[in-house]
Tab-separated table of C-alpha atoms and ligand atoms in Angstrom:
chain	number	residue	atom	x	y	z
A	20	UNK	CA	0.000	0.000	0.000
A	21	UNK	CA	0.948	3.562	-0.418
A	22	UNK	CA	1.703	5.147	2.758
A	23	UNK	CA	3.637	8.278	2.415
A	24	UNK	CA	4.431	9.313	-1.355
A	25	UNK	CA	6.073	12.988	-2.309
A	26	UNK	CA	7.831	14.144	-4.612
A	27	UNK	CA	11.623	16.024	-3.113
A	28	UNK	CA	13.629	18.079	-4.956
A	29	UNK	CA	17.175	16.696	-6.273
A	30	UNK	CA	19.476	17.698	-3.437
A	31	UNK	CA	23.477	16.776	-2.915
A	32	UNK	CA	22.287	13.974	-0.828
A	33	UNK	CA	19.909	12.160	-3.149
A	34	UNK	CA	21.939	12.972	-6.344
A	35	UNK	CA	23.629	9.457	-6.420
A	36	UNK	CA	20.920	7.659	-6.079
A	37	UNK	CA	18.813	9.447	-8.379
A	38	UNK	CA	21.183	9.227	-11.185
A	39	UNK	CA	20.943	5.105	-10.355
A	40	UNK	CA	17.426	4.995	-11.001
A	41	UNK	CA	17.127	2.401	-13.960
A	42	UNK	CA	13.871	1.455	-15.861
A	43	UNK	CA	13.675	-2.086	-17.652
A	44	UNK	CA	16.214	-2.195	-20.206
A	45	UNK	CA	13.518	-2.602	-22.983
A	46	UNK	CA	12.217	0.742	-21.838
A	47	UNK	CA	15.202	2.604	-22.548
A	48	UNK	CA	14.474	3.659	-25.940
A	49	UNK	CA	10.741	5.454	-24.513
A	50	UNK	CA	12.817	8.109	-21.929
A	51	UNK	CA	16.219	9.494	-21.519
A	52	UNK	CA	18.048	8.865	-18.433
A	53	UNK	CA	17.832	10.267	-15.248
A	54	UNK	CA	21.580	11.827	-15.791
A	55	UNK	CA	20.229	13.475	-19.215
A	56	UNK	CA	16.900	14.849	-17.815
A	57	UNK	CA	19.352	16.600	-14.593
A	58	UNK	CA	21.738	18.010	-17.677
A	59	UNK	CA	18.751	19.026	-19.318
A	60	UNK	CA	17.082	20.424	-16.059
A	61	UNK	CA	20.395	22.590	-15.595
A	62	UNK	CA	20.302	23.902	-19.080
A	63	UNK	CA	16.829	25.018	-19.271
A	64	UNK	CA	16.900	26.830	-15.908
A	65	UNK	CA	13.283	27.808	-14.199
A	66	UNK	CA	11.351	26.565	-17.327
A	67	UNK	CA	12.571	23.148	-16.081
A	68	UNK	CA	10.957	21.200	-12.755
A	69	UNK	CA	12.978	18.260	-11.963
A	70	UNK	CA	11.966	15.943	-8.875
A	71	UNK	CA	12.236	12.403	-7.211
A	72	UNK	CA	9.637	10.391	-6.384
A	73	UNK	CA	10.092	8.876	-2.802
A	74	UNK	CA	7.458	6.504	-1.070
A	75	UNK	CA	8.639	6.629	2.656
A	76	UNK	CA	12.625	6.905	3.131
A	77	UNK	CA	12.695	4.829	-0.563
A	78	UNK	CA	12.960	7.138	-3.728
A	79	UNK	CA	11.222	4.864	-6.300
A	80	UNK	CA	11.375	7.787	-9.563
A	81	UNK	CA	12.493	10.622	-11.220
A	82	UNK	CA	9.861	13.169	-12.854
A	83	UNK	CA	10.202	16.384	-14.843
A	84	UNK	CA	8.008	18.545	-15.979
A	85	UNK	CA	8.253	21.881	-18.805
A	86	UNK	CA	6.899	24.817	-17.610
A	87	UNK	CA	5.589	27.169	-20.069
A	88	UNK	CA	7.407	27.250	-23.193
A	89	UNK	CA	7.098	28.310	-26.681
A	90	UNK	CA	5.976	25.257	-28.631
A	91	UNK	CA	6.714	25.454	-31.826
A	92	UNK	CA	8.123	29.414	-32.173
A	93	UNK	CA	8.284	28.715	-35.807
A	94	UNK	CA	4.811	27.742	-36.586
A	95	UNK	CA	3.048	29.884	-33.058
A	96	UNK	CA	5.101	32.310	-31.031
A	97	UNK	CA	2.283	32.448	-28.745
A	98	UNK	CA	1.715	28.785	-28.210
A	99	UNK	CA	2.914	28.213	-24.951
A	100	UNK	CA	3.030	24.988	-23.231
A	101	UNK	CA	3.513	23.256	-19.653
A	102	UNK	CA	3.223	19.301	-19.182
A	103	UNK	CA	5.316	16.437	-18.458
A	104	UNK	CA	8.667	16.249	-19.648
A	105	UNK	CA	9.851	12.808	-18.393
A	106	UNK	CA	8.882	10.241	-16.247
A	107	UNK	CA	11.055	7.148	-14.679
A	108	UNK	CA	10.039	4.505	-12.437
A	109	UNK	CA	12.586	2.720	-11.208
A	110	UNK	CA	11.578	-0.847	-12.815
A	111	UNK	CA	11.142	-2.825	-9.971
A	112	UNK	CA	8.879	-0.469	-8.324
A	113	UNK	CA	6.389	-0.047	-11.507
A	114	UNK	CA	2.884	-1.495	-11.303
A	115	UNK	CA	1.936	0.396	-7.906
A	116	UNK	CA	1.353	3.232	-8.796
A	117	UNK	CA	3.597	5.782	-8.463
A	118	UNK	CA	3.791	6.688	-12.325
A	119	UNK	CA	0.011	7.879	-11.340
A	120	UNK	CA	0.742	9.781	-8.521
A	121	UNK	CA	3.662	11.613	-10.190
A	122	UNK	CA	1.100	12.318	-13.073
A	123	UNK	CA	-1.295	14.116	-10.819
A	124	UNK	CA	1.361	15.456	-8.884
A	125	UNK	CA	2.792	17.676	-12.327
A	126	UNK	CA	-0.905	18.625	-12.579
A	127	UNK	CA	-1.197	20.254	-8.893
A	128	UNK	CA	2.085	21.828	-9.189
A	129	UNK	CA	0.746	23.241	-13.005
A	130	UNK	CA	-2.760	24.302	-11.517
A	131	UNK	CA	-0.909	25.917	-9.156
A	132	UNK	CA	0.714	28.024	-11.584
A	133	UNK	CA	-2.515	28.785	-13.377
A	134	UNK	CA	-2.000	26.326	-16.690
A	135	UNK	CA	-5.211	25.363	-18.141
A	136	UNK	CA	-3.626	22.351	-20.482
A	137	UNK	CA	-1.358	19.387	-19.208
A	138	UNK	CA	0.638	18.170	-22.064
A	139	UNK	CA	3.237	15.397	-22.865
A	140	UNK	CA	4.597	13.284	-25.568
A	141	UNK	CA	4.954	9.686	-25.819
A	142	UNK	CA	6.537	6.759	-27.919
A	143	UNK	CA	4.064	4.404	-29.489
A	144	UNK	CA	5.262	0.856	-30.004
A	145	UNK	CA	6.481	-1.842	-28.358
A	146	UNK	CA	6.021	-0.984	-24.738
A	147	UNK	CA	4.726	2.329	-25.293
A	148	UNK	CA	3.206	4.377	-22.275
A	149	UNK	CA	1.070	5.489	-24.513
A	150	UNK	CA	-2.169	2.959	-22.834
A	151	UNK	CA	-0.746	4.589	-19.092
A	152	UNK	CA	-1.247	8.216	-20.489
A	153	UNK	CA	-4.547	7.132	-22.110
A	154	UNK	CA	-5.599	5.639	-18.693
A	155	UNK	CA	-5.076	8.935	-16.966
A	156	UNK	CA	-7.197	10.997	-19.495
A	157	UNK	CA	-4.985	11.956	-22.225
A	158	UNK	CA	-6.312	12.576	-25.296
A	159	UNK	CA	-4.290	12.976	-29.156
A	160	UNK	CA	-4.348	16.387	-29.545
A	161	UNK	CA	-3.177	14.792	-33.592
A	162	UNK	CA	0.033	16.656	-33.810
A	163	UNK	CA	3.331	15.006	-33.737
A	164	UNK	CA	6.512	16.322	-31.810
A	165	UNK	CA	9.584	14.991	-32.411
A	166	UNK	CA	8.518	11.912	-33.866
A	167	UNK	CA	6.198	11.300	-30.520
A	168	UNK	CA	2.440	11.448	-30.052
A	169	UNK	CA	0.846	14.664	-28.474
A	170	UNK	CA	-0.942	14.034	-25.690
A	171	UNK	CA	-3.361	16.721	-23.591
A	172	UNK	CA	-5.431	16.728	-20.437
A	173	UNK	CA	-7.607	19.812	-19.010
A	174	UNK	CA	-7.027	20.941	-15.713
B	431	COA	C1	4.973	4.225	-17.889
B	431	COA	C2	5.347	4.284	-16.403
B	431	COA	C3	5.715	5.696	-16.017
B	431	COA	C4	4.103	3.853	-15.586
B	431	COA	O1	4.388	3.962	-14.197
B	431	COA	P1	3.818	2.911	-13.134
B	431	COA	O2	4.158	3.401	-11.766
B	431	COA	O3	4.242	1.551	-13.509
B	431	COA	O4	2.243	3.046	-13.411
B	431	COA	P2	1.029	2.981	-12.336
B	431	COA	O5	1.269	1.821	-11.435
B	431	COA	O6	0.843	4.326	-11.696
B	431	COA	O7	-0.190	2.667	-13.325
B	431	COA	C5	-1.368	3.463	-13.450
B	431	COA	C6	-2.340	2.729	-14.363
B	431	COA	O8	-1.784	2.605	-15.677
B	431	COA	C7	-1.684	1.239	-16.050
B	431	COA	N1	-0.431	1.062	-16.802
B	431	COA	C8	0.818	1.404	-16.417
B	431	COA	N2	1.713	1.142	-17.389
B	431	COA	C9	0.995	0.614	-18.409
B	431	COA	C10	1.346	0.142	-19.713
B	431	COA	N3	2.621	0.161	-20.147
B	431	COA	N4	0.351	-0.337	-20.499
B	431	COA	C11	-0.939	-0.350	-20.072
B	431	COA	N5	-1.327	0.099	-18.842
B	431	COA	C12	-0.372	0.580	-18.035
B	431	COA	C13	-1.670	0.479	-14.743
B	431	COA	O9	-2.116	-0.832	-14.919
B	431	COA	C14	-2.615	1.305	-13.901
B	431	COA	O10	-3.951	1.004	-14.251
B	431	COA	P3	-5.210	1.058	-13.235
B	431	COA	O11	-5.988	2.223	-13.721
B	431	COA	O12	-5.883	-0.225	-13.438
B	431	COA	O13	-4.682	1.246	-11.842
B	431	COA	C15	6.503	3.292	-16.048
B	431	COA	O14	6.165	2.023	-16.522
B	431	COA	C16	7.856	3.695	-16.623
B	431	COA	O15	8.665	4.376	-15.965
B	431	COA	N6	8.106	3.235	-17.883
B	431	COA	C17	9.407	3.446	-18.545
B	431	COA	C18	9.646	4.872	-18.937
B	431	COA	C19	8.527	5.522	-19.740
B	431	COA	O16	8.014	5.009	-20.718
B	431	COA	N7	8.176	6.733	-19.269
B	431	COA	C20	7.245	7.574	-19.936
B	431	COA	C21	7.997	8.438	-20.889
B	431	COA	S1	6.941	9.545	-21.757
């Protein structure tokens, strides 16, 4: 049972351990690793919202979400989106879960911040999220990013 999930910022003391977070091997081609995302996270500055995923004193994942950027300046200067940018649980902790509560937790923190639209983008194929996302209420928005499907939920 879930007893005390949260989400903690990446500090010096979890670092280690967060950049050890593995998903099944035949996952690896749907996300980046953790050790990308925290490059990532440092490049991108405050449009970037890195955090771990611990149930009790165990951290069981690594989430990140994008927080209001331009979409596609080329095509929409003014289309600006938030959502979720990546999303790892560890592999022997998946099925419980977690991946849900991270989910909702991106959408609290986006409320907060007054977004009306969650987005995120997802692999299909062979062990695709894409029937998680679905689950949770995304729906196609029919574009395609970066080779991935465009997902989006209202808050
Ligand atoms: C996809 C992922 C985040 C799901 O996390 P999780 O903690 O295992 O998922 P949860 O236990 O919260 O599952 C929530 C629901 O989705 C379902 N679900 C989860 N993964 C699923 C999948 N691959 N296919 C179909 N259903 C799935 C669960 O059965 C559960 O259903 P319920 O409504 O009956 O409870 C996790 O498997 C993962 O880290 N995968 C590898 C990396 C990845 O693909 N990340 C997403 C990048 S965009």
């Amino acid at each position: 049972m879930i007893t005390s999930l949260r989400l903690e910022p990446v500090t010096p003391g979890n670092v280690d351990a967060a950049l050890a977070l593995r998903v099944h091997p035949y996952q690896e081609k749907n996300v980046a690793p953790v050790v990308k995302s925290l490059a990532e996270a440092y490049a991108y500055g405050e449009t970037a919202w890195p955090r771990l995923i611990f149930d009790g004193d165990e951290l069981v994942g690594f989430v990140m979400a994008f927080l209001d950027i331009p979409w596609d300046p080329e095509r929409d200067p003014d289309d600006r989106r938030s959502g979720l940018w990546r999303l790892n649980i560890a592999a022997d902790r998946q099925g419980k879960g977690y991946g849900r509560f991270a989910v909702d937790a991106v959408r609290q923190e986006l409320a907060r911040r007054g977004a009306a639209r969650y987005y995120v983008t997802w692999e299909k194929g062979e062990h695709s999220p894409e029937e998680f996302y679905l689950r949770l209420g995304f729906r196609p928005t029919g574009e395609v990013s970066g080779g991935e499907t465009v997902g989006v939920l209202e808050i």
